[in-house]
JSON list of C-alpha atoms in Angstrom, two decimals:
[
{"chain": "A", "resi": 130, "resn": "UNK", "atom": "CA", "xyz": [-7.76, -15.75, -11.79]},
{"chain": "A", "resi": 131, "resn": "UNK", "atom": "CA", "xyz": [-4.56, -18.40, -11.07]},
{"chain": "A", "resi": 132, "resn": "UNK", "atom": "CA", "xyz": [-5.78, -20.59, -13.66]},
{"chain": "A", "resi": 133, "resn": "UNK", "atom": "CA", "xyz": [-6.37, -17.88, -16.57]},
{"chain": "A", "resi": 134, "resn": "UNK", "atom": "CA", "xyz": [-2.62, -16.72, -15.58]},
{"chain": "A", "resi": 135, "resn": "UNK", "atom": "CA", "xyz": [-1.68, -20.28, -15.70]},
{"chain": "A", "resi": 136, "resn": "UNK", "atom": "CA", "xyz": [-2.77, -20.52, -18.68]},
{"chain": "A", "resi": 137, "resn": "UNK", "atom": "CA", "xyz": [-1.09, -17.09, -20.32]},
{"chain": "A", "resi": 138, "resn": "UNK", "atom": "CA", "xyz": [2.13, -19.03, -18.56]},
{"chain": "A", "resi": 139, "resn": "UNK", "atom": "CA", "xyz": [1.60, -22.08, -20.86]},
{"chain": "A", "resi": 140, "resn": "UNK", "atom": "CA", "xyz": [1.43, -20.13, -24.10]},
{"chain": "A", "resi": 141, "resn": "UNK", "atom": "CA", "xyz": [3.78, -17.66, -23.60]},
{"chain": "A", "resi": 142, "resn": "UNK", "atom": "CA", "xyz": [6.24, -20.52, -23.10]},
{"chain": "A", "resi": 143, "resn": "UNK", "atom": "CA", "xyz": [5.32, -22.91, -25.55]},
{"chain": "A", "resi": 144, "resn": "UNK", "atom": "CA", "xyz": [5.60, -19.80, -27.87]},
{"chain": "A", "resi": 145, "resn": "UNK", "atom": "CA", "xyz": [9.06, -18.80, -26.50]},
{"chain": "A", "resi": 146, "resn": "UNK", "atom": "CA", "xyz": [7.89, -15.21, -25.50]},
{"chain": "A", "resi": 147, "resn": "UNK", "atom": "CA", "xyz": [9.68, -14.34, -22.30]},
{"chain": "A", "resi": 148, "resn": "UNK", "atom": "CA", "xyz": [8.14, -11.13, -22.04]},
{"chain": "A", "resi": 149, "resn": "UNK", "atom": "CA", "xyz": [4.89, -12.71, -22.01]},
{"chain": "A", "resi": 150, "resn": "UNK", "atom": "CA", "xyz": [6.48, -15.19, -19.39]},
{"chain": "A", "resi": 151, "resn": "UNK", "atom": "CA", "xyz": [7.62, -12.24, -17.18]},
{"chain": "A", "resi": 152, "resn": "UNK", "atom": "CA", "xyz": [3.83, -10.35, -16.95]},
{"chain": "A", "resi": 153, "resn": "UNK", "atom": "CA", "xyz": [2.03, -14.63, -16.34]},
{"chain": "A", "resi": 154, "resn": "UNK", "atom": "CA", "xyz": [4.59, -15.55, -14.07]},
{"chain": "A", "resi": 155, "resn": "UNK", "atom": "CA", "xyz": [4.10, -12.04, -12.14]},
{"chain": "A", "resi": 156, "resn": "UNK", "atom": "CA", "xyz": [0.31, -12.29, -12.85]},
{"chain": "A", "resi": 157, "resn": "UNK", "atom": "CA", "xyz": [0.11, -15.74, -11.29]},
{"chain": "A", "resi": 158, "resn": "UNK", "atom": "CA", "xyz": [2.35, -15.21, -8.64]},
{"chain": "A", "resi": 159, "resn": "UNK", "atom": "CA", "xyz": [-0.18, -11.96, -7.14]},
{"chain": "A", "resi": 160, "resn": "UNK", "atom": "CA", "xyz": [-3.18, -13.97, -7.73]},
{"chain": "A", "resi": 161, "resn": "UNK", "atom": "CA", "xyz": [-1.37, -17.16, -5.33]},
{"chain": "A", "resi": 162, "resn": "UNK", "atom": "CA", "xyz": [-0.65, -14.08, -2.70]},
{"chain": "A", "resi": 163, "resn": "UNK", "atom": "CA", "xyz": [-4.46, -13.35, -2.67]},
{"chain": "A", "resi": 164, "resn": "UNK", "atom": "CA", "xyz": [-5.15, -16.89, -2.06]},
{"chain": "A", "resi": 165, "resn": "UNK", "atom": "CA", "xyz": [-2.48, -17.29, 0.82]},
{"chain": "A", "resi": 166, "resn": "UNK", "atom": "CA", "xyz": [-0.56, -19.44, -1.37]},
{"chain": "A", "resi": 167, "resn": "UNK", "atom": "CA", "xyz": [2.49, -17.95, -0.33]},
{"chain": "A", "resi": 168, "resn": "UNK", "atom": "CA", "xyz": [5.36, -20.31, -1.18]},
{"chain": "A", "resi": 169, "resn": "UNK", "atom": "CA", "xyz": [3.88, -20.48, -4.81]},
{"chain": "A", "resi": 170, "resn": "UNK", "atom": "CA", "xyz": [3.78, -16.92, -5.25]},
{"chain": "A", "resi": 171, "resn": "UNK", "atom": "CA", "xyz": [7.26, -16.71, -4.06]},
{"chain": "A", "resi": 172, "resn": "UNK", "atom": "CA", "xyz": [8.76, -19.04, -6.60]},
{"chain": "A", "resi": 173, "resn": "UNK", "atom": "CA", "xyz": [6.36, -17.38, -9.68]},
{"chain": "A", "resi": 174, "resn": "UNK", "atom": "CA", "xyz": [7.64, -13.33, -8.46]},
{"chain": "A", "resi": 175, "resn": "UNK", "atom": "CA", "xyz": [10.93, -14.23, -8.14]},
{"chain": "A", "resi": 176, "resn": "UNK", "atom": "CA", "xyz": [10.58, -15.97, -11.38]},
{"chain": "A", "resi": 177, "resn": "UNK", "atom": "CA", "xyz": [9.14, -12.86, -13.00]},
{"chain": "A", "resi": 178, "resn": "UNK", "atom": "CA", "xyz": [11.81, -10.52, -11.37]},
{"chain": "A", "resi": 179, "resn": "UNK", "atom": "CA", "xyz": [14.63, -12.86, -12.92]},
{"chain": "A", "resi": 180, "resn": "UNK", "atom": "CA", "xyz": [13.12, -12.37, -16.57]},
{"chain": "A", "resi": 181, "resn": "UNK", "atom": "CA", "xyz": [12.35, -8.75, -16.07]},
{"chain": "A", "resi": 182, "resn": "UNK", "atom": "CA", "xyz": [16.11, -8.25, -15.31]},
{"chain": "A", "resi": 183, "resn": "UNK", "atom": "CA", "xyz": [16.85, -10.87, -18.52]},
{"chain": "A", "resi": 184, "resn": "UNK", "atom": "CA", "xyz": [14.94, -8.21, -20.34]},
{"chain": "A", "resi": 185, "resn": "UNK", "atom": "CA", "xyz": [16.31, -5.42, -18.91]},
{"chain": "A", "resi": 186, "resn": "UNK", "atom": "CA", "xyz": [12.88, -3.91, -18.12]},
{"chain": "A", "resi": 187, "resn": "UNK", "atom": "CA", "xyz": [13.67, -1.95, -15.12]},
{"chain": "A", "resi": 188, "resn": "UNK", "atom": "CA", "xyz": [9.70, -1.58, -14.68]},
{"chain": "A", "resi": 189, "resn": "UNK", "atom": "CA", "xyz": [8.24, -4.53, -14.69]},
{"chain": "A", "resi": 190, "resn": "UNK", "atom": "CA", "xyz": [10.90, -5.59, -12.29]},
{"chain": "A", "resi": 191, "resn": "UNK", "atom": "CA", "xyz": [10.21, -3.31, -9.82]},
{"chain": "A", "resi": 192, "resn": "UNK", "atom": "CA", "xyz": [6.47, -3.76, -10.36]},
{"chain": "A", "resi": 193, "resn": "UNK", "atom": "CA", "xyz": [7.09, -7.84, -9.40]},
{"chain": "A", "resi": 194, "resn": "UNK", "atom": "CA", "xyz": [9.39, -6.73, -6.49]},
{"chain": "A", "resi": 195, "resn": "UNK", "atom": "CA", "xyz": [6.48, -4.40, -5.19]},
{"chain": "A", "resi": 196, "resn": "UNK", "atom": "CA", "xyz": [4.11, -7.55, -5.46]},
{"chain": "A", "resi": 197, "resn": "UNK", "atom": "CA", "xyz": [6.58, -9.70, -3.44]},
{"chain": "A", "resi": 198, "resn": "UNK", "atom": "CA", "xyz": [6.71, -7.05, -0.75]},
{"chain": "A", "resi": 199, "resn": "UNK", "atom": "CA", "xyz": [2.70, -7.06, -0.93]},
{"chain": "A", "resi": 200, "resn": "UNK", "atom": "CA", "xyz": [2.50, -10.73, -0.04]},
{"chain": "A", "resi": 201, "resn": "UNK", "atom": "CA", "xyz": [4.97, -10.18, 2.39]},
{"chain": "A", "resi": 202, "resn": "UNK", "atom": "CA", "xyz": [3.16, -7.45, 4.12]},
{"chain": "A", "resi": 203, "resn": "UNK", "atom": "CA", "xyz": [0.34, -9.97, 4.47]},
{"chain": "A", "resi": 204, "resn": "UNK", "atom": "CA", "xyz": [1.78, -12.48, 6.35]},
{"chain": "A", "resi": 205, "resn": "UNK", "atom": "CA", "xyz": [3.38, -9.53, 8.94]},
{"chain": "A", "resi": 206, "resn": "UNK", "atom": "CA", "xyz": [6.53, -9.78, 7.24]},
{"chain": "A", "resi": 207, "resn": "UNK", "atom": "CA", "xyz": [7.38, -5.71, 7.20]},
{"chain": "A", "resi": 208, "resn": "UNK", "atom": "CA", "xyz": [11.29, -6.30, 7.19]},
{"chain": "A", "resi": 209, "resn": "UNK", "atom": "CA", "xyz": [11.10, -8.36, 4.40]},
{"chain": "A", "resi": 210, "resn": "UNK", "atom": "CA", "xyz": [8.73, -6.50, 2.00]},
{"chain": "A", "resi": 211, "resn": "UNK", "atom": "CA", "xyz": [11.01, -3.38, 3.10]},
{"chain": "A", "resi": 212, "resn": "UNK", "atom": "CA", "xyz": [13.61, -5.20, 1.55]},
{"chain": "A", "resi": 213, "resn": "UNK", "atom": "CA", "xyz": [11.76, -5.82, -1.50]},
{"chain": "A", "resi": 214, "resn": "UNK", "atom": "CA", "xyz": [9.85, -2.43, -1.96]},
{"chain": "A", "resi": 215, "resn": "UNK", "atom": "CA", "xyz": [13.44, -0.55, -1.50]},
{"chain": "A", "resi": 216, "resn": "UNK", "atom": "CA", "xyz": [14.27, -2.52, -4.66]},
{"chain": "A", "resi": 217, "resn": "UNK", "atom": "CA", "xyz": [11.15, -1.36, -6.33]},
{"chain": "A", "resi": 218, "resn": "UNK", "atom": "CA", "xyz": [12.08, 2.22, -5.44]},
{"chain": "A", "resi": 219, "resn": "UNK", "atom": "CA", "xyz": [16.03, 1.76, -6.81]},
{"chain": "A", "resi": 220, "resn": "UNK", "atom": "CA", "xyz": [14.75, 0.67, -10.26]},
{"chain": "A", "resi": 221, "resn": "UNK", "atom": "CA", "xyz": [11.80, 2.76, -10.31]},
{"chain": "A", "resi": 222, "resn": "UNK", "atom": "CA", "xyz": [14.55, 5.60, -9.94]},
{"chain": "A", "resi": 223, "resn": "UNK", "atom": "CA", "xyz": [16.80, 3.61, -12.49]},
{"chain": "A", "resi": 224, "resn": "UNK", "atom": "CA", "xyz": [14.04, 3.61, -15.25]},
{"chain": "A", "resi": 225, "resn": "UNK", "atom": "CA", "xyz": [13.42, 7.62, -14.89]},
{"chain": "A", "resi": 226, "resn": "UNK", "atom": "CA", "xyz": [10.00, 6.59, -13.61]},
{"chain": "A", "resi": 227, "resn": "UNK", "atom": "CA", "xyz": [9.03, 9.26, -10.92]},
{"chain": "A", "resi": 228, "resn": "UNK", "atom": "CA", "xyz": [5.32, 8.17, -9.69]},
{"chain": "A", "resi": 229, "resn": "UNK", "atom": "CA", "xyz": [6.90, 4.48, -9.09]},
{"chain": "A", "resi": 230, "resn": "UNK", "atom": "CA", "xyz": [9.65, 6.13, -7.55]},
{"chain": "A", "resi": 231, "resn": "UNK", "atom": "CA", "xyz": [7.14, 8.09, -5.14]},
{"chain": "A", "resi": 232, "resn": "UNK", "atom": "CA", "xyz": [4.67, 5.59, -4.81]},
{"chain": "A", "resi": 233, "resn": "UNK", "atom": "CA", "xyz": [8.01, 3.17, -3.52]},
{"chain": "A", "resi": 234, "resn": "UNK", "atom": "CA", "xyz": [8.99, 5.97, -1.19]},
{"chain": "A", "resi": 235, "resn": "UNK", "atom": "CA", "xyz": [5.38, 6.20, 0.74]},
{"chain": "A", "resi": 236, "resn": "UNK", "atom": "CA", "xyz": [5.53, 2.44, 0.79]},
{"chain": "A", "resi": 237, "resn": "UNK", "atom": "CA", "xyz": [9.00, 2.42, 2.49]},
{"chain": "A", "resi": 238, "resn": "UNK", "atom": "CA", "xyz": [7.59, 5.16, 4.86]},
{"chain": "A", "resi": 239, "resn": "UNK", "atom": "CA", "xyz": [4.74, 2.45, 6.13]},
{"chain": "A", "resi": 240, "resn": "UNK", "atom": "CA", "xyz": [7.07, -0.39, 6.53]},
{"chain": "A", "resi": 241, "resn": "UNK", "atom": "CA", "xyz": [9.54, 1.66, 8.82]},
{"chain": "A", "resi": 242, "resn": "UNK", "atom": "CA", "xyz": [6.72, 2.48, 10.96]},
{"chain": "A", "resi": 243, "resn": "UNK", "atom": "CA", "xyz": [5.31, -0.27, 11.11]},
{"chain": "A", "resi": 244, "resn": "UNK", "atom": "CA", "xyz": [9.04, -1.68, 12.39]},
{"chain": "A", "resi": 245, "resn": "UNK", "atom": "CA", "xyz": [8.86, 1.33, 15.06]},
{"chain": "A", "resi": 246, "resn": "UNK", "atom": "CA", "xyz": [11.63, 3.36, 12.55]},
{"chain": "A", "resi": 247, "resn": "UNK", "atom": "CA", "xyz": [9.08, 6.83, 12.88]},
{"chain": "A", "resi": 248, "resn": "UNK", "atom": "CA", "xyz": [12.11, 9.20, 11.84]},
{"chain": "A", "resi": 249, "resn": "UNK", "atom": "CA", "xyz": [12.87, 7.35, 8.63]},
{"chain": "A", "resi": 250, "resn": "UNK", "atom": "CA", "xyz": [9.07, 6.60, 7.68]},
{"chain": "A", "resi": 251, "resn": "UNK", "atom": "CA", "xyz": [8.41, 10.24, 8.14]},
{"chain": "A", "resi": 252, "resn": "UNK", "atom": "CA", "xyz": [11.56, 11.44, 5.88]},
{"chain": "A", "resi": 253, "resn": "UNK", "atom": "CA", "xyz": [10.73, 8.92, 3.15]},
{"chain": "A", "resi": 254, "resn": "UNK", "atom": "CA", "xyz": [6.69, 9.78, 3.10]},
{"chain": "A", "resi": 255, "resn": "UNK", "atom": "CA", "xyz": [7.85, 13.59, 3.56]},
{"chain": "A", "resi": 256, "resn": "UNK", "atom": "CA", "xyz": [10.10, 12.85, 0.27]},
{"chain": "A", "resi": 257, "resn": "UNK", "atom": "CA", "xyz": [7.04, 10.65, -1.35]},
{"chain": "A", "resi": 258, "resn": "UNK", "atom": "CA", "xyz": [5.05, 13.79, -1.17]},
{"chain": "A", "resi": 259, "resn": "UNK", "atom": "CA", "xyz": [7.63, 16.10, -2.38]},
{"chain": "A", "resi": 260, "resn": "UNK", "atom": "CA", "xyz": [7.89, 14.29, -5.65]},
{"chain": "A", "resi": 261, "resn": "UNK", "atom": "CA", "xyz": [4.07, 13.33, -5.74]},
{"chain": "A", "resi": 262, "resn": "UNK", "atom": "CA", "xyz": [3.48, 17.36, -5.84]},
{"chain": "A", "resi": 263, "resn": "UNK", "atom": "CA", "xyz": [5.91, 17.71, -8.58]},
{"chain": "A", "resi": 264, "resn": "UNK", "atom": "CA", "xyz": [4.41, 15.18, -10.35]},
{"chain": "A", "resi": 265, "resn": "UNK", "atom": "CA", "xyz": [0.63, 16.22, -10.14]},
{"chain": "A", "resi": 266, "resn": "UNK", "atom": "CA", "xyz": [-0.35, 12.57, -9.29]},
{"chain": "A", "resi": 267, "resn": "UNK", "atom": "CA", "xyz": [-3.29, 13.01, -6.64]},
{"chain": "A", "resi": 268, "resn": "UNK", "atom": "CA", "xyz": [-4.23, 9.99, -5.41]},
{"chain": "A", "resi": 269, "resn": "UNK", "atom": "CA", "xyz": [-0.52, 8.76, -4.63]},
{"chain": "A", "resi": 270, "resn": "UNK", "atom": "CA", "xyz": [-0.73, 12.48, -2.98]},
{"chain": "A", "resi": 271, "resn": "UNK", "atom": "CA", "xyz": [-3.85, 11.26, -0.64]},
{"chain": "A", "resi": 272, "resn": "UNK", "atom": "CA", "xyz": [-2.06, 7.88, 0.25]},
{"chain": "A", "resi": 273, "resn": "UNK", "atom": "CA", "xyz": [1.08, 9.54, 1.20]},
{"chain": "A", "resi": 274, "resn": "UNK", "atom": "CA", "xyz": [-1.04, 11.90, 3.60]},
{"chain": "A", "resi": 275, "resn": "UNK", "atom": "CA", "xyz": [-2.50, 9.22, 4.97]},
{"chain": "A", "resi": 276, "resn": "UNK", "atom": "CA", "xyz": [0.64, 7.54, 5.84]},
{"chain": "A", "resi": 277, "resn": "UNK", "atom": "CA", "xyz": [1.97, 10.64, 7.16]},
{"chain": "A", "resi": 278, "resn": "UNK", "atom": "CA", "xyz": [-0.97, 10.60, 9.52]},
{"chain": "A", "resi": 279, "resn": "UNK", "atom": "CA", "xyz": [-0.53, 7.03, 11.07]},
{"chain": "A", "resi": 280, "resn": "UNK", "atom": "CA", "xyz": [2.99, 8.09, 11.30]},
{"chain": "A", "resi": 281, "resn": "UNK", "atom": "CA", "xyz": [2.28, 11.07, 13.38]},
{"chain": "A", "resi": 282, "resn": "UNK", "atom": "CA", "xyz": [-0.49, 9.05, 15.24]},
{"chain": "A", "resi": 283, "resn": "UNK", "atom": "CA", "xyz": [2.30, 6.76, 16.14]},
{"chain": "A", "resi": 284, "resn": "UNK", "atom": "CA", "xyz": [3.99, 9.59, 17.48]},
{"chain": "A", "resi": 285, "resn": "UNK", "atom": "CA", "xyz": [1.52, 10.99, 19.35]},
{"chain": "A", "resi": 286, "resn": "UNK", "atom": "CA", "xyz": [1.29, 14.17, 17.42]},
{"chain": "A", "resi": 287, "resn": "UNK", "atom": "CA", "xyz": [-2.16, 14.13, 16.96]},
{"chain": "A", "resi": 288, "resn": "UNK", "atom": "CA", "xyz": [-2.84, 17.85, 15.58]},
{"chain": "A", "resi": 289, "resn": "UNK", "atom": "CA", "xyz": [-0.64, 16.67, 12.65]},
{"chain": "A", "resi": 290, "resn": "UNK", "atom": "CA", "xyz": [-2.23, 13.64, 12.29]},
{"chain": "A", "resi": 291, "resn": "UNK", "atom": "CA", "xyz": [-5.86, 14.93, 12.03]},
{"chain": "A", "resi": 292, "resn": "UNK", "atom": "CA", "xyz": [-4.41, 17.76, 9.51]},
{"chain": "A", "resi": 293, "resn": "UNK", "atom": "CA", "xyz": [-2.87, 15.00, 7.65]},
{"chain": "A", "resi": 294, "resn": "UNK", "atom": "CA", "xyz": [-5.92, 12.51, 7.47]},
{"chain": "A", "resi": 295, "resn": "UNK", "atom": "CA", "xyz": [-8.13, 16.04, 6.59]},
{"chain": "A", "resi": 296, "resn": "UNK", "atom": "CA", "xyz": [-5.72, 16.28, 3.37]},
{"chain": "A", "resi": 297, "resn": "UNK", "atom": "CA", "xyz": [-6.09, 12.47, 2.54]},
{"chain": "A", "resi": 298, "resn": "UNK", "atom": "CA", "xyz": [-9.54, 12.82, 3.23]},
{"chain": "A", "resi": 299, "resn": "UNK", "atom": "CA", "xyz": [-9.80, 15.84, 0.55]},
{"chain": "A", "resi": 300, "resn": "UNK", "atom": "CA", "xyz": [-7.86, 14.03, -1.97]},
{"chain": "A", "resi": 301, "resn": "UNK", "atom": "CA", "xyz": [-10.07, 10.77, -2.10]},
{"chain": "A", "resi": 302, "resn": "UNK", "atom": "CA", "xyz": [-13.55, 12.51, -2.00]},
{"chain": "A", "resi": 303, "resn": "UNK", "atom": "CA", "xyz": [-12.11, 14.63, -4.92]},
{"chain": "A", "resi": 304, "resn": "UNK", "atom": "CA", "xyz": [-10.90, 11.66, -6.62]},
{"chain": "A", "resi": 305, "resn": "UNK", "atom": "CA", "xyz": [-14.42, 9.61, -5.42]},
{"chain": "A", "resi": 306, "resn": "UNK", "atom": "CA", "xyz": [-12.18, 6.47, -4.09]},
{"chain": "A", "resi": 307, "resn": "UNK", "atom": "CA", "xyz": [-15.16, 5.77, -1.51]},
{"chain": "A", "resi": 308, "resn": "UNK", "atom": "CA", "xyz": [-13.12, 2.66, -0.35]},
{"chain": "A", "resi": 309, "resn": "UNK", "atom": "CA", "xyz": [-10.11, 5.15, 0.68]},
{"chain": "A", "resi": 310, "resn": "UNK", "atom": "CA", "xyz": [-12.30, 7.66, 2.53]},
{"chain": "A", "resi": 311, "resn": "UNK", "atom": "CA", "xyz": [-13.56, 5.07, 4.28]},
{"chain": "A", "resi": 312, "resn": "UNK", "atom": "CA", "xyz": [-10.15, 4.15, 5.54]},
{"chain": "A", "resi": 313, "resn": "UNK", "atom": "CA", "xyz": [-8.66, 7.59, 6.22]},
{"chain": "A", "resi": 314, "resn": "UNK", "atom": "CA", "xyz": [-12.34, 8.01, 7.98]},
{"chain": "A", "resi": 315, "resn": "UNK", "atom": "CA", "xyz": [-11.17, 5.31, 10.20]},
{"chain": "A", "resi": 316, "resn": "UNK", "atom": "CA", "xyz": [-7.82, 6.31, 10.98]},
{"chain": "A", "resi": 317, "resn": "UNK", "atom": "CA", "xyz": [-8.97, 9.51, 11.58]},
{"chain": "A", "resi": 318, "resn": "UNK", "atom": "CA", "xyz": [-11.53, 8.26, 14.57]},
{"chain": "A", "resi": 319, "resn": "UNK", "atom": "CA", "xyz": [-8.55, 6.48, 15.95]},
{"chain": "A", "resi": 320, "resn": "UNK", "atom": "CA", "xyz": [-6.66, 9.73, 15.82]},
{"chain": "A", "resi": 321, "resn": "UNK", "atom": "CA", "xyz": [-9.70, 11.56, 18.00]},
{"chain": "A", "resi": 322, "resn": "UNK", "atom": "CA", "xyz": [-9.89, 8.29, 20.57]},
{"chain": "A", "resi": 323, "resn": "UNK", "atom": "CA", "xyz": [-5.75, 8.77, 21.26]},
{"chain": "A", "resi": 324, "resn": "UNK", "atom": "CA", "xyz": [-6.28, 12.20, 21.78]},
{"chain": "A", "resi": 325, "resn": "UNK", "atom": "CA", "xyz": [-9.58, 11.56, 24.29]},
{"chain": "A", "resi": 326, "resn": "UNK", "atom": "CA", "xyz": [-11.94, 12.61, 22.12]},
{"chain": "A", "resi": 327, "resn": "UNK", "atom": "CA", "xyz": [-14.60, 9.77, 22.04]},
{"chain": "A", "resi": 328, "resn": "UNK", "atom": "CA", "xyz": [-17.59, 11.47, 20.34]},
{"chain": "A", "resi": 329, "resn": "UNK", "atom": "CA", "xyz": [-15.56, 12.82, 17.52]},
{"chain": "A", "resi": 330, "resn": "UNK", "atom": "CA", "xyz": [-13.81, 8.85, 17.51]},
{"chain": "A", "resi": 331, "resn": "UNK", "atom": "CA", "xyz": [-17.16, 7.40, 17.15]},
{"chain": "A", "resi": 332, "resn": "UNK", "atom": "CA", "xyz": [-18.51, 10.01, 14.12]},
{"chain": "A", "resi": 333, "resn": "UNK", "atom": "CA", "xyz": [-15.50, 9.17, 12.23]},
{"chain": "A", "resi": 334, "resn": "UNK", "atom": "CA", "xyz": [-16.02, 5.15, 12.78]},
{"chain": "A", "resi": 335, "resn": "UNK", "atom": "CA", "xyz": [-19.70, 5.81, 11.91]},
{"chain": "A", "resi": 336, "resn": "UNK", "atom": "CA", "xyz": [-18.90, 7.64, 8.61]},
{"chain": "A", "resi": 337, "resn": "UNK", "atom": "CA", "xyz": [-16.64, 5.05, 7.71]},
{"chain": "A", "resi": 338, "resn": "UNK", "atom": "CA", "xyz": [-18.99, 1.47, 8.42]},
{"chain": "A", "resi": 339, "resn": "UNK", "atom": "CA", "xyz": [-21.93, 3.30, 6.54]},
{"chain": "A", "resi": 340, "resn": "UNK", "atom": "CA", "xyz": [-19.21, 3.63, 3.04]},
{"chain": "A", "resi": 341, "resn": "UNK", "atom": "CA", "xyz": [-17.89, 0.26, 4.34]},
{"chain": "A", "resi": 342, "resn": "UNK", "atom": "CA", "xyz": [-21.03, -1.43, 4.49]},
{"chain": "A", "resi": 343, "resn": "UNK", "atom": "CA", "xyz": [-22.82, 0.38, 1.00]},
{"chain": "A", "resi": 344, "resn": "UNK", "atom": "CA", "xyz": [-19.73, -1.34, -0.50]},
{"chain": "A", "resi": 345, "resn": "UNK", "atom": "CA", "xyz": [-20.24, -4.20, 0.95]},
{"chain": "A", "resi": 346, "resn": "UNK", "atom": "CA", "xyz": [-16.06, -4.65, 2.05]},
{"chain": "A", "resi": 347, "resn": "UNK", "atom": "CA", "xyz": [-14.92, -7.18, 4.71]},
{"chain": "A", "resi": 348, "resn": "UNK", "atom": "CA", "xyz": [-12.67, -4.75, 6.27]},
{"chain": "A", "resi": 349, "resn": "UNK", "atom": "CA", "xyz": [-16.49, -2.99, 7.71]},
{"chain": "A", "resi": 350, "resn": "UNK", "atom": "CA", "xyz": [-15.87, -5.59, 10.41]},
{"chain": "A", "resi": 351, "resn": "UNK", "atom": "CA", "xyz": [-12.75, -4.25, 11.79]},
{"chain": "A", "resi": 352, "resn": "UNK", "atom": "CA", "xyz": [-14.16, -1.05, 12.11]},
{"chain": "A", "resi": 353, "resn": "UNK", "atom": "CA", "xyz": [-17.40, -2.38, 13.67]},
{"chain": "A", "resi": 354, "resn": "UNK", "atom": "CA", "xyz": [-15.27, -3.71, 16.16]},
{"chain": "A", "resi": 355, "resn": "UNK", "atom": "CA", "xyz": [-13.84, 0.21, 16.98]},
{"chain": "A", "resi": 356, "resn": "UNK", "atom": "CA", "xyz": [-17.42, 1.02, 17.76]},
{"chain": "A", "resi": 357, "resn": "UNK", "atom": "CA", "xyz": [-18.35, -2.02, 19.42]},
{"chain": "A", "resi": 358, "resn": "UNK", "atom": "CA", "xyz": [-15.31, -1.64, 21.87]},
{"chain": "A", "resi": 359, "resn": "UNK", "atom": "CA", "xyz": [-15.61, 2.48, 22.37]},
{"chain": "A", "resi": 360, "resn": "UNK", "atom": "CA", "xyz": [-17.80, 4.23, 25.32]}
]
């Protein structure tokens, strides 16, 4: 994938077309995050967000700084891709775009808590799924209840956590997002093992390998782990 972006760089500069330039150098710079090539995808996102801004495309901006917060976020950077994503969410809101806006605000929501902030992520999530409602977009709906429910796992408020997951849960089996189920289904066992429920822990783990595994995803092992270390 780096090399066909590469080469969409290439020609979009030899033919002088920096909006081209903006989506390669953006393109090229997510596909050197997914190979942990960090420093490169640096330099090509913050390339991209510099000719977004030239262009005054308030979008595709935010779109790169969402990216740069992504690769971020892998390396266990949260304070820096907090940064980033609460530029995404100020030109998201700039450009009138509402479900970039809202997607932004769940993202913010999981950084803070992942930094120990659980007030703020719970505001900005509650505040995602405000505007997610308005909007009518269901799966960014499902995401945000899922991050509401690691929040208020985090809290130890684990009523509202299941009854969070339960509406994520809902959401992706209406949507079929198998992958997502599987996750929520996950989260939602480790909501039943904080609350000493080890049978209903182990269902939910179960549930989730057997999606896991049919898709054949690497992150089966990490719940396979959950089961292997449970009573």
């Amino acid at each position: 994938r780096a090399s066909t972006q590469q080469a969409g760089l290439d020609a979009a500069r030899r033919a002088g077309d920096r909006a081209g330039q903006a989506h390669s150098s953006r393109g090229l710079g997510g596909a050197y995050a997914v190979l942990g090539r960090f420093e490169e995808s640096n330099t090509q996102l913050l390339q991209a967000i510099d000719l977004f801004a030239e262009l005054g495309d308030h979008v595709g901006q935010a779109a790169a700084h969402l990216d740069l917060a992504g690769a971020f976020e892998r390396r266990g950077l949260h304070r820096d891709a907090l940064t980033h994503t609460q530029q995404a969410h100020d030109l998201f809101a700039l450009a009138g775009y509402r479900t970039g806006q809202a997607n932004a605000l769940n993202g913010i929501g999981w950084l803070h808590s992942e930094l120990g902030n659980q007030d703020q992520a719970l505001a900005s999530c509650r505040q995602a799924l405000e505007l997610l409602q308005a909007i009518g977009y269901r799966r960014g709906e499902a995401m945000t209840w899922d991050s509401l429910g690691y929040i208020n796992l985090q809290l130890g408020q684990h009523e509202q956590a299941e009854s969070c997951l339960q509406q994520a849960l809902a959401g992706y089996r209406a949507l079929g997002d198998q992958f997502r189920e599987a996750e929520s289904l996950s989260h939602l066992g480790d909501v039943h093992q904080a609350a000493g429920q080890p049978d209903a822990a182990r269902q939910c783990w179960q549930r989730s390998l057997a999606i896991l595994d049919q898709l054949g995803h690497s992150t089966a092992d990490g719940v396979r782990a959950k089961l292997a270390g449970s009573p």
